[in-house]
């Protein structure tokens, strides 16, 4: 997929559960790790100290196809999927070689933190989105 | 909600992140905890030793409304939402007093483990679903 | 044990690993949960918003005796073990009924956060320790 | 350190807590990840499917020196520290560049699982230890 960023990861022991496979909640952390690696590839950080804009989540989804096991190496493929005035949706595919593991989305909204810590919705900065898209294309 | 089971939980320190709120991935664990408490309320266990049927996840979703903070007490309200021949979907609402935290779903499929550990899809046992529904109504 | 506070907990699915038992790292979170419950029992919070004093960890230990399994109910028994001018050590015993699970310690130092966020060691407030000890005795 | 294996890691967002630093419990998972990477470097797996010997933990310790922050890159340096007839202790040093993060130990005992799943202590296989030591020297 040409508009996507690829993040490689290995399954750690603590991520498995008594069913002998990766616990389903870890897919959401794998997606987030890949998204944050994309921000770094774009020369950015999702959470730079003192940043003017923060990115609270508004939605997260995952559809499971095949399980992951201890020490599996797999890829998380991430791209900028949909951008609105107030939100960015990232889309993800997880695969281990030719085996599909599943696919999901994370949607974040852009907000600024005012003096007393309360979040206020702000417009998504276009330049940031352009840098993320450019980094995804690689 | 009269067809729902209510699970009370307190936010633990390790569940927060540097944004000062509960990390978004924990909502999926909170939902699972509530679902498993519903199984127990029905006199069942989602994972009894030697059980004939296991319940791998096929889908998970969550929509975020308001953040949770350290030591917050909140409720996870769970009900049996939709049952097909091969799957059960649980629906969840999280709330802290009158404040909505968000809502989500977990969908599991029924499978049996044969001799060599491979999972094979089987029909959802109707009696189990009836017991879960009865326990949710309370 | 008369100088101790007892915190009851149930093992959740996500806390198990592929060996079919609770992952060893969870004992540290169980200990922390019990310690924080003791703070609450003393009418305090280990991390109140805007608190003058914070409690970074300096040491953590655990010795394992018997494993915990999914849905086990167990107790974490915590007491204030040793207090120096700069640190408080909490001691913990975990047990499931008559079965010892293990024992451990968490040692925290008292610090204040100055304007630029840097931590500076400060004397342990005696009154806080007295309240924790009193709450542990119950 | 010439008898040690070095494992590089980056701090992920979900590993931080509301204090803005990595939660103390993660040091135990970082140590385990490095230990398991050492097993792989030795051509082994700590948990191969159907393995005759398993390695339950008997003790874990960590002393904290400096905090880790989001996106920090750091090293976990691991070596085989002490071997007895029944146990292996791994020793760890964590550092971010020249900054010491802390040091710790994980001690595992060797056991075999009999037909009904009960663990029985067995002698540590000398050849395994030799391979781990050789891999650590690199």
PDB file of C-alpha atoms in Angstrom, chain C residues 18-19 23-26 28-29 32 47 57-64 106 113, chain D residues 18-19 23-26 28-29 32 47 57-64 106 113:
ATOM      1  CA  UNK C  18       0.081 -17.801  28.155  1.00  0.00           C
ATOM      2  CA  UNK C  19       1.326 -19.858  31.108  1.00  0.00           C
ATOM      3  CA  UNK C  23       1.797 -12.354  34.792  1.00  0.00           C
ATOM      4  CA  UNK C  24       4.450 -11.641  37.425  1.00  0.00           C
ATOM      5  CA  UNK C  25       4.424  -7.884  36.744  1.00  0.00           C
ATOM      6  CA  UNK C  26       0.850  -7.611  38.001  1.00  0.00           C
ATOM      7  CA  UNK C  28       3.431  -4.754  41.570  1.00  0.00           C
ATOM      8  CA  UNK C  29       0.162  -3.225  40.404  1.00  0.00           C
ATOM      9  CA  UNK C  32       0.124  -0.318  44.440  1.00  0.00           C
ATOM     10  CA  UNK C  47      -1.955  11.961  44.103  1.00  0.00           C
ATOM     11  CA  UNK C  57       9.198   5.094  43.842  1.00  0.00           C
ATOM     12  CA  UNK C  58      12.755   4.268  44.795  1.00  0.00           C
ATOM     13  CA  UNK C  59      12.513   0.505  45.164  1.00  0.00           C
ATOM     14  CA  UNK C  60      10.130  -2.398  44.515  1.00  0.00           C
ATOM     15  CA  UNK C  61      10.512  -6.096  45.355  1.00  0.00           C
ATOM     16  CA  UNK C  62       8.376  -9.225  45.223  1.00  0.00           C
ATOM     17  CA  UNK C  63       8.947 -12.869  46.178  1.00  0.00           C
ATOM     18  CA  UNK C  64       6.605 -15.360  44.516  1.00  0.00           C
ATOM     19  CA  UNK C 106       7.286  -0.686  47.713  1.00  0.00           C
ATOM     20  CA  UNK C 113       7.621  19.762  42.553  1.00  0.00           C
TER      21      UNK C 113
ATOM     22  CA  UNK D  18      -0.377  10.907  35.293  1.00  0.00           C
ATOM     23  CA  UNK D  19       2.946  11.915  36.874  1.00  0.00           C
ATOM     24  CA  UNK D  23       4.824   3.857  35.541  1.00  0.00           C
ATOM     25  CA  UNK D  24       7.154   1.986  37.904  1.00  0.00           C
ATOM     26  CA  UNK D  25       5.631  -1.413  37.047  1.00  0.00           C
ATOM     27  CA  UNK D  26       6.879  -1.151  33.461  1.00  0.00           C
ATOM     28  CA  UNK D  28       9.637  -5.242  35.225  1.00  0.00           C
ATOM     29  CA  UNK D  29       8.235  -5.683  31.731  1.00  0.00           C
ATOM     30  CA  UNK D  32      11.528  -9.346  30.907  1.00  0.00           C
ATOM     31  CA  UNK D  47       8.455 -20.429  26.139  1.00  0.00           C
ATOM     32  CA  UNK D  57       9.486 -16.393  38.545  1.00  0.00           C
ATOM     33  CA  UNK D  58      10.516 -16.648  42.177  1.00  0.00           C
ATOM     34  CA  UNK D  59      11.731 -13.097  42.764  1.00  0.00           C
ATOM     35  CA  UNK D  60      11.815  -9.671  41.127  1.00  0.00           C
ATOM     36  CA  UNK D  61      13.449  -6.443  42.322  1.00  0.00           C
ATOM     37  CA  UNK D  62      14.093  -2.967  40.948  1.00  0.00           C
ATOM     38  CA  UNK D  63      15.839   0.145  42.296  1.00  0.00           C
ATOM     39  CA  UNK D  64      14.848   3.408  40.623  1.00  0.00           C
ATOM     40  CA  UNK D 106      14.597 -11.374  37.892  1.00  0.00           C
ATOM     41  CA  UNK D 113       4.905 -29.627  33.764  1.00  0.00           C
TER      42      UNK D 113
END
